[in-house]
XYZ file of C-alpha atoms in Angstrom:
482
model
C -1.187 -7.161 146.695
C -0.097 -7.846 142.907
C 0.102 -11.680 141.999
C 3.100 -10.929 139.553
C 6.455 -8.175 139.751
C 8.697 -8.386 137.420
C 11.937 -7.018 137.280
C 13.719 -5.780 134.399
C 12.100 -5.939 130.851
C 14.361 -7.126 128.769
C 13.763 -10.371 126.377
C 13.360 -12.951 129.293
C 11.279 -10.800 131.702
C 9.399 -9.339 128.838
C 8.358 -13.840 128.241
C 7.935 -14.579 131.868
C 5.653 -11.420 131.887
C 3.725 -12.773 128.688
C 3.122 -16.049 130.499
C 2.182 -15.128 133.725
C -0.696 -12.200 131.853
C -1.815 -15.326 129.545
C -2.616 -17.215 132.696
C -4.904 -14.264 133.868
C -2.539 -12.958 136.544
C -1.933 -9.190 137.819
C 1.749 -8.597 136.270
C 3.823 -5.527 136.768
C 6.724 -4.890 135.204
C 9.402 -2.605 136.505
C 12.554 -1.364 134.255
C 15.166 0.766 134.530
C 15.716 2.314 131.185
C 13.364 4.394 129.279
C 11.784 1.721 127.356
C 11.314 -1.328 127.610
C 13.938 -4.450 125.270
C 17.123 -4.934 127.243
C 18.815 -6.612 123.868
C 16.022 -5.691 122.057
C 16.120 -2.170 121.023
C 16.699 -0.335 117.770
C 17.558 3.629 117.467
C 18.785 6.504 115.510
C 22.466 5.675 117.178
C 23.901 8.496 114.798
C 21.411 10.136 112.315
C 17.500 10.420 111.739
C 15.994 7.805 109.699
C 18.872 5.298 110.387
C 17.828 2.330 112.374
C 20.270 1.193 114.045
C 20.253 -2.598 116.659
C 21.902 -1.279 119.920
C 22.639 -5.176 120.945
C 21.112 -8.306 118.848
C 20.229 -7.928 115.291
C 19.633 -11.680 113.831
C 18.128 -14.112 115.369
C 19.117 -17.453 114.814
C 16.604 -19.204 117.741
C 13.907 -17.323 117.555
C 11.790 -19.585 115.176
C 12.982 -22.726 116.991
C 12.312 -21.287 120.508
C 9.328 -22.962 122.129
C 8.152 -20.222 123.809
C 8.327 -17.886 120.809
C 6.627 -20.843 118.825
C 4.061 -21.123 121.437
C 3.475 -16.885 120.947
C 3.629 -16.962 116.924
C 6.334 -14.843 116.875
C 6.217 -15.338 113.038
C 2.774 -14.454 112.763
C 3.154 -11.159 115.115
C 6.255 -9.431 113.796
C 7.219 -9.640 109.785
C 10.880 -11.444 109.792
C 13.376 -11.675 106.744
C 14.623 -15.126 106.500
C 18.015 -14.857 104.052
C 18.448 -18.076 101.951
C 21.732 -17.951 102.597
C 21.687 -17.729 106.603
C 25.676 -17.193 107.215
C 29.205 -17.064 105.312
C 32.838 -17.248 105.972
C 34.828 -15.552 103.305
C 38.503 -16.438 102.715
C 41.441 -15.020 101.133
C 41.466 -14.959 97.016
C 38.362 -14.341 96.834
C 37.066 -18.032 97.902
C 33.268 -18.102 100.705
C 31.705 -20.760 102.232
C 28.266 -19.984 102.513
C 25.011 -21.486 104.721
C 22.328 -21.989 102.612
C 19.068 -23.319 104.264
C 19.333 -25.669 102.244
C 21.463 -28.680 103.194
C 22.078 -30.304 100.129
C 23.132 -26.397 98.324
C 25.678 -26.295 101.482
C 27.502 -29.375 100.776
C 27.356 -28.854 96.888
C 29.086 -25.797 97.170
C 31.856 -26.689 99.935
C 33.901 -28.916 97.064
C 35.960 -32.103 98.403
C 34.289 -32.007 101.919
C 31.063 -31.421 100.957
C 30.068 -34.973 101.656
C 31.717 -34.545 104.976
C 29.574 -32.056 105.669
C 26.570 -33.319 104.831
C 27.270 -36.158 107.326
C 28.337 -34.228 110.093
C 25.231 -32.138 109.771
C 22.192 -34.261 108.316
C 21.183 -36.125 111.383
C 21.388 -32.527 113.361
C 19.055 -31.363 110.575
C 16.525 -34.010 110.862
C 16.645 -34.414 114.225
C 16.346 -30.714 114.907
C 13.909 -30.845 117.392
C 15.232 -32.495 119.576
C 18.518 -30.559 119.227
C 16.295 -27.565 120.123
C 14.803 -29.425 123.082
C 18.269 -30.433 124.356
C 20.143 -27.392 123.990
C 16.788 -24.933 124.792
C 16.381 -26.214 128.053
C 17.991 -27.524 131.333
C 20.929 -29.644 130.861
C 20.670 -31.809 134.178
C 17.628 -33.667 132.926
C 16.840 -36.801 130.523
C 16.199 -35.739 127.085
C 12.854 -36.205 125.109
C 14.704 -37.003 122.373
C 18.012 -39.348 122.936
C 18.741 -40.354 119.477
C 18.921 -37.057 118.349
C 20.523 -35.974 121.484
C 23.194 -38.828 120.822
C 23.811 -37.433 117.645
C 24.444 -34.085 118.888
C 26.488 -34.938 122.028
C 29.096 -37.279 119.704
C 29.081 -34.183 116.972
C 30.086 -31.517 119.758
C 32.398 -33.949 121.001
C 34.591 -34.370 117.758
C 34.526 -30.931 117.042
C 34.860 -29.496 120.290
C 38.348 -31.265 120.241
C 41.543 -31.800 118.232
C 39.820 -34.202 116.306
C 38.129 -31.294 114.444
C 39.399 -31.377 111.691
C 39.737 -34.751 111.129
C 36.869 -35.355 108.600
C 37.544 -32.436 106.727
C 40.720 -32.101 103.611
C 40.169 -28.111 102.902
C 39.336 -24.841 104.440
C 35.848 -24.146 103.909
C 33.933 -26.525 105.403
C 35.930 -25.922 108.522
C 35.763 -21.960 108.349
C 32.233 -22.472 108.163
C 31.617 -24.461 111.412
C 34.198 -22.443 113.655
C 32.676 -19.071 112.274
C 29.379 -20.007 113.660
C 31.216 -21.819 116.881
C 33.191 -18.584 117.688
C 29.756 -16.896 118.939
C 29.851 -18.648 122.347
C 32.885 -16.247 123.346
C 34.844 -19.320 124.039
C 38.515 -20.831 123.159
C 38.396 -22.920 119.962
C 38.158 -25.707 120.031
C 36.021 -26.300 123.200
C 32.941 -28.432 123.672
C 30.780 -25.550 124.905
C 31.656 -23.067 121.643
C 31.125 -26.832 119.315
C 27.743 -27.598 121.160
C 26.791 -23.489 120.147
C 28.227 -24.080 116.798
C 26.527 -27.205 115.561
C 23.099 -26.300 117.297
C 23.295 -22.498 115.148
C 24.654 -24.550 111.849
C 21.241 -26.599 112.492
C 19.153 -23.836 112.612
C 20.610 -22.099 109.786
C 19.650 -25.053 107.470
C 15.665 -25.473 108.537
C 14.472 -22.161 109.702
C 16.827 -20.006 108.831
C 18.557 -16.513 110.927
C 15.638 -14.220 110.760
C 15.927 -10.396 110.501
C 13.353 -8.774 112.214
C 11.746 -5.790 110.076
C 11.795 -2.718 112.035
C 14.647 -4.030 114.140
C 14.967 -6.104 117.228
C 12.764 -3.731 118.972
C 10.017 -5.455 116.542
C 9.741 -8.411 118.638
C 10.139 -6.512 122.258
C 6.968 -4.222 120.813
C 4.933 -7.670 120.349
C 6.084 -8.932 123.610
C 4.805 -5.805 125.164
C 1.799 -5.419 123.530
C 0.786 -8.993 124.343
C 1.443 -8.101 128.188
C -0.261 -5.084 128.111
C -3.334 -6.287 126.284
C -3.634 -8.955 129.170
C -3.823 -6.449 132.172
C 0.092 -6.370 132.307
C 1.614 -2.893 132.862
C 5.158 -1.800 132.711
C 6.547 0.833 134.214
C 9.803 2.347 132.490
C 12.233 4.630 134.331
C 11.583 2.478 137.430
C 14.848 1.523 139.023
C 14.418 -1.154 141.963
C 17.230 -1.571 144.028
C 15.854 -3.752 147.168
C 13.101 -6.072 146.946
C 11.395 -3.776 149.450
C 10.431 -1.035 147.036
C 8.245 -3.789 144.641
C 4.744 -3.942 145.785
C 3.774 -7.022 147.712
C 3.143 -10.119 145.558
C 3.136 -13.468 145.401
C 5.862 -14.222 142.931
C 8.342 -12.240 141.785
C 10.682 -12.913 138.519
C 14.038 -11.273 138.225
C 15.397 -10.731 134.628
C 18.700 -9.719 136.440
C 22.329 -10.942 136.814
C 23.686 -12.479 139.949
C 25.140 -9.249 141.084
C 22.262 -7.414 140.408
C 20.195 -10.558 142.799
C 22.667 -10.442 145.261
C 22.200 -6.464 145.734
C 18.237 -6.763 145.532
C 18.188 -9.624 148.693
C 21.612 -10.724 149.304
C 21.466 -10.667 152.660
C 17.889 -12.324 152.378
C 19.640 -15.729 150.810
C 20.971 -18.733 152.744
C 25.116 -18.398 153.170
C 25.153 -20.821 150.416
C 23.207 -19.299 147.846
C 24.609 -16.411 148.555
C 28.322 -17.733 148.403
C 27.355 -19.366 144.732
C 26.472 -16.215 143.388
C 29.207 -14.418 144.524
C 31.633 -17.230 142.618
C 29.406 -17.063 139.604
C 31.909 -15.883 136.537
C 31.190 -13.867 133.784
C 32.921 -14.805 130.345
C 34.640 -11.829 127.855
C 32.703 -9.226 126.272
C 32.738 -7.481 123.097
C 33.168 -4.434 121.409
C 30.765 -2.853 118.984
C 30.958 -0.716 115.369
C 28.113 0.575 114.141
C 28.480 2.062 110.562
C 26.674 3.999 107.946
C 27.502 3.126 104.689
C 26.910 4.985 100.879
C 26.662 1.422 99.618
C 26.369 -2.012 100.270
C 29.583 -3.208 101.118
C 31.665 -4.466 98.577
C 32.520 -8.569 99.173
C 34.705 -9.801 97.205
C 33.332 -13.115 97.345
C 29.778 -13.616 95.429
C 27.028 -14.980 97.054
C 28.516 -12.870 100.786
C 26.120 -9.978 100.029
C 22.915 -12.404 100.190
C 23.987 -13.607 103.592
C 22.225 -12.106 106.531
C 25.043 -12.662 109.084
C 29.225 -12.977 107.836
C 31.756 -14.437 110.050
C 34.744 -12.445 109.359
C 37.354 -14.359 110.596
C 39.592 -16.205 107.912
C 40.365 -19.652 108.343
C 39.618 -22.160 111.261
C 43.380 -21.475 112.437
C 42.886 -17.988 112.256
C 39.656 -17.861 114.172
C 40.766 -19.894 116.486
C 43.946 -17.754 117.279
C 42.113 -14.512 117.395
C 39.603 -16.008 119.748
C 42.362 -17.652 122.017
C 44.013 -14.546 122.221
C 40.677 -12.733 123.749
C 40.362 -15.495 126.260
C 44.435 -15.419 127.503
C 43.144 -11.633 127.723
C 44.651 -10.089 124.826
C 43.289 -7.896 121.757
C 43.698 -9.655 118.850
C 44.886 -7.585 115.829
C 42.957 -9.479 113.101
C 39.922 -10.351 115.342
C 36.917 -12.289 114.592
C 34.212 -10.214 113.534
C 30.513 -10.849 113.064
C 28.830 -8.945 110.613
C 24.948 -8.494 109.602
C 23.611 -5.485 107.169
C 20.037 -5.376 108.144
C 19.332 -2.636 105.484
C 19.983 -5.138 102.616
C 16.764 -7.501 103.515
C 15.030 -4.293 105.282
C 14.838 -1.092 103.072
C 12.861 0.919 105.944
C 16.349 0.743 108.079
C 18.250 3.428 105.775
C 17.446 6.346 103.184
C 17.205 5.239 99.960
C 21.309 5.055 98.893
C 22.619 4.009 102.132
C 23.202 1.202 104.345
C 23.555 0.484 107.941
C 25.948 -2.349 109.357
C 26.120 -3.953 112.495
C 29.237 -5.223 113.697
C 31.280 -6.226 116.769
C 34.310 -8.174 117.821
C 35.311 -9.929 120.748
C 37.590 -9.156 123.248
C 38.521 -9.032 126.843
C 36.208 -8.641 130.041
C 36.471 -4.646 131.011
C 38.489 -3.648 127.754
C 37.853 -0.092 127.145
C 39.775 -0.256 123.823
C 38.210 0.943 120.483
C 38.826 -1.780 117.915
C 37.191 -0.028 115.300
C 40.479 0.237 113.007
C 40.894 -3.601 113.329
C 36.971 -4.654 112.177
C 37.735 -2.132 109.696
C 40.918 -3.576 108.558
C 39.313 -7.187 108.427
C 36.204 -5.919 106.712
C 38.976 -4.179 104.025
C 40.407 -7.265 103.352
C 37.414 -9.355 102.356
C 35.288 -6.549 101.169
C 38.326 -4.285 99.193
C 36.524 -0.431 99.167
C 35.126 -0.795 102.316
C 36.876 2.227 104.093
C 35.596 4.525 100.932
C 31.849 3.794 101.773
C 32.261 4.576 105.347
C 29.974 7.982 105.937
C 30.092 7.492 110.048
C 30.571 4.890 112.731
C 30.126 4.760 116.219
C 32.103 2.797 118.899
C 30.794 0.871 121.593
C 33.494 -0.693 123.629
C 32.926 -3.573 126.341
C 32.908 -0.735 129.500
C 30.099 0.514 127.102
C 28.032 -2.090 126.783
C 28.118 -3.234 130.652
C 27.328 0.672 131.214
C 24.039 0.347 128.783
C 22.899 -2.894 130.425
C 23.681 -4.166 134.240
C 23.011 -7.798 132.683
C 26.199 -7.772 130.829
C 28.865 -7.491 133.235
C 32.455 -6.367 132.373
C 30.384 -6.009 128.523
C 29.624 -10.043 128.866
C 26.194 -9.858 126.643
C 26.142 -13.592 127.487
C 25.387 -12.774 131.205
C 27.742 -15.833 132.164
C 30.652 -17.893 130.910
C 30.016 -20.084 128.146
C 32.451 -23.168 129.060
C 31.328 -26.267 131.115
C 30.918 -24.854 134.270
C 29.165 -21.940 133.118
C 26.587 -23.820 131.369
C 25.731 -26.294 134.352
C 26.054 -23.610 137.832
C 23.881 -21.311 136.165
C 23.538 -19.983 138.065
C 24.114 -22.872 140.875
C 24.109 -26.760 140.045
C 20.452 -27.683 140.655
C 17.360 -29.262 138.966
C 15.274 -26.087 139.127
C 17.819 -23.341 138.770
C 15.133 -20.626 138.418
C 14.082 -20.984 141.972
C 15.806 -19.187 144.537
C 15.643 -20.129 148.190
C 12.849 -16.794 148.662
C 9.663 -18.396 148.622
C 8.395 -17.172 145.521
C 10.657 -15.381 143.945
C 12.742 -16.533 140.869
C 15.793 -15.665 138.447
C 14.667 -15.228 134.963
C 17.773 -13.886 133.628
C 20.270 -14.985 130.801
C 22.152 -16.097 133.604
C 20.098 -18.741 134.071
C 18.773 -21.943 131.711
C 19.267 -22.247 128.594
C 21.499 -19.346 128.638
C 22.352 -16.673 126.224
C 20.417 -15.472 122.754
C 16.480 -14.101 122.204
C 15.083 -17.160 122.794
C 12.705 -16.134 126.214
C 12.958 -19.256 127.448
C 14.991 -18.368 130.639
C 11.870 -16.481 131.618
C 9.505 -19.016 129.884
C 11.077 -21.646 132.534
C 10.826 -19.568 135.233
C 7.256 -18.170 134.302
C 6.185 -22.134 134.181
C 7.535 -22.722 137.521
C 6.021 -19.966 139.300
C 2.606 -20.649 137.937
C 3.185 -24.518 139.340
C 4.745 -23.338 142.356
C 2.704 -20.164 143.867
C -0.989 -20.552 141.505
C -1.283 -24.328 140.975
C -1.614 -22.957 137.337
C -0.253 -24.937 134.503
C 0.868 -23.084 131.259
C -1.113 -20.961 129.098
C -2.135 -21.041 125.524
C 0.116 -17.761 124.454
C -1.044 -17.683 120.940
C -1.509 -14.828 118.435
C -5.435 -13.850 120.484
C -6.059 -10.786 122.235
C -9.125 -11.079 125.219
């Protein structure tokens, strides 16, 4: 008997996998694919020496993660941290730009500037507590309430029609929605706010690192840690009942509730059972990878220093295109997030070229190519852009939930980011990691805190177990090999 399986490797099984190793536990690690990442893998999509991130490419949490601070991510894998951490450009030319710094922010977004500053400063300060809030469980009493205060009244205001009520121009607001419009959700909506304020947070202390090498930089550390504590994983290992793992005494699923349901479903109390079977999955997106002769040509200064651009327009007009994917439709001019990794990380392109990593949102299932619309919205902020094109490659949302079971119907956030979604995940319960099987747990995305490389799904889970099944408490899981 093992004392640890773990199923599927990707960013949150990878950390639960860390954890349980650090405590001096057998782990094995069973994945599907050929190597090990789930979100975290970078390849040659389209031509040699062109790194390419299949899924995530920045990583907004990843320095305010506890469990990643607790591993010294920072002081495992090298990470490019842009000053300016995000932009929105506008029409005529006019950008509203995230520096890390605060204070720089404000200056530069005119009239509501101030407005700014006071929407944002006590996030910033109190930006530990934000992270312990939103990083975490939300049925439980927060370690920091003034800061959680703070946030909840913030997410609150601009989660509703009031959200535009501090604000007298356009880019102060295109700024917030761009970096709302990640949750996937209509705008405005608490859930997408609560995502937007806690990334605008980030972007001011820590930045939204770029991992050199790619994404797979940090799944290599994560492995490497695992395997230099006893840990082995075994790729190209599909496991499709819980009866083909090797007896242990816990077991850790980095899986969706589908996925659960199919490993033990008829193992699980009717209950359980019925709550996964409800549990929804969100819209999805679809991808554009590109390689470029040249950086691409912004017609707003300061856009080609910013690690990720929300290409979107306007509040109103991110707003519409993401209220359009959630009534089910394609928008034409569709929000589109946009990072070129080979502008902080030569090693990701020849010398002379560029890669860029895009994708759009749109509806759960859609098997349409929106490559001519990102193109078409990239054209119009960035005139030229078409001319630099060399190749591009099209992932659509049936594409993305065919690369990884986790994202269902192409939902990379493994579950629906409203309300709902965010407290059933996947069931309403103190210890949602726990499933009814005696030692065996949900590690997944679709679990607490939810979506983004952050490894705390797994880190909960991993913390549990080792309470639960060992009597263990948690490990140091700093930068040491035995």
């Amino acid at each position: 008997m093992t004392d640890v399986a773990v199923v599927g490797a990707g960013p949150n099984g990878l950390a639960a996998a860390v954890t349980m190793a650090r405590a001096g536990l057998e782990v094995r690690v069973f994945e599907a694919a050929p190597t090990p990442g789930g979100g975290l893998r970078t390849a040659e999509l389209m031509e040699p020496a062109h790194f390419h991130d299949v899924c995530s490419a920045v990583h907004p949490m990843v320095l305010a993660s506890p469990f990643f601070r607790r591993f010294e991510l920072s002081r495992r894998v090298s990470l490019a941290v842009p000053d300016v951490s995000y932009g929105s450009p506008l029409d005529g030319g006019r950008v509203a730009l995230a520096y890390r710094s605060l204070e720089r922010t404000a200056t530069e977004l005119g009239r509501d500037g101030a407005a700014y500053r006071r929407l944002m400063a006590p996030l910033v300060r109190g930006v530990e507590g934000v992270a312990d809030l939103t990083l975490n469980q939300l049925l439980r009493i927060p370690r920091h309430p003034a800061a959680a205060a703070a946030f909840g009244f913030r997410t609150l205001e601009q989660g509703s029609r009031l959200w535009n009520a501090r604000f007298r121009e356009d880019l102060a607001p295109a700024l917030l929605s761009g970096a709302a419009a990640h949750a996937v959700a209509p705008l405005p909506s608490v859930t997408a706010a609560g995502a937007g304020l806690m990334l605008g947070a980030l972007g001011h202390v820590g930045g939204w690192p770029v991992p050199h090498g790619g994404s797979a930089a940090i799944a290599r550390a994560l492995t490497a840690d695992i395997e230099a504590h006893g840990g082995v994983i075994e790729t190209g290992r599909r496991i499709s009942t819980l009866a083909e793992l090797p007896p242990a005494r816990a077991t850790l699923l980095d899986v969706a509730p589908p996925a659960l349901l199919g490993l033990a479903g008829d193992m699980f109390p009717a209950g359980y059972r019925r709550a996964l079977e409800a549990f929804r999955f969100g819209n999805a997106a679809c991808k554009v990878d590109f390689i470029l002769s040249g950086p691409v040509p912004w017609a707003a200064g300061g856009l080609a220093d910013a690690g990720t651009v929300h290409v979107g327009g306007t509040r109103a007009e991110t707003a519409d295109a993401e209220n359009q994917v959630a009534s089910g439709r394609h928008p034409d001019r569709p929000y589109v997030l946009v990072s070129q990794p080979s502008r902080f990380d030569a090693g990701r392109a020849p010398a002379g070229r560029h890669i860029l990593w895009t994708y759009c949102h749109v509806p759960a299932g859609s098997t349409v190519d929106m490559s001519e619309a990102v193109m078409a919205q990239l054209e119009r902020f960035a005139p030229g852009f078409r001319d630099l094109v060399i190749q591009f490659k099209v992932t659509t949302a049936a594409g993305l939930a065919a690369y990884d079971e986790n994202y269902v119907g192409g939902d990379f956030s493994a579950g629906r980011m409203d309300l709902q979604g965010m407290l059933r995940r996947p069931v309403l319960g103190r210890v949602p990691w726990r499933t009814p099987l005696p030692g065996v747990y949900l590690c997944s995305s679709s679990t607490p805190p939810g979506p983004g490389v952050t490894g705390m799904p797994g880190f909960h889970a991993a913390s549990y177990a080792l309470k639960d099944m060992f009597g263990l408490g948690v490990p140091d899981l700093g930068h040491r090999v035995p």
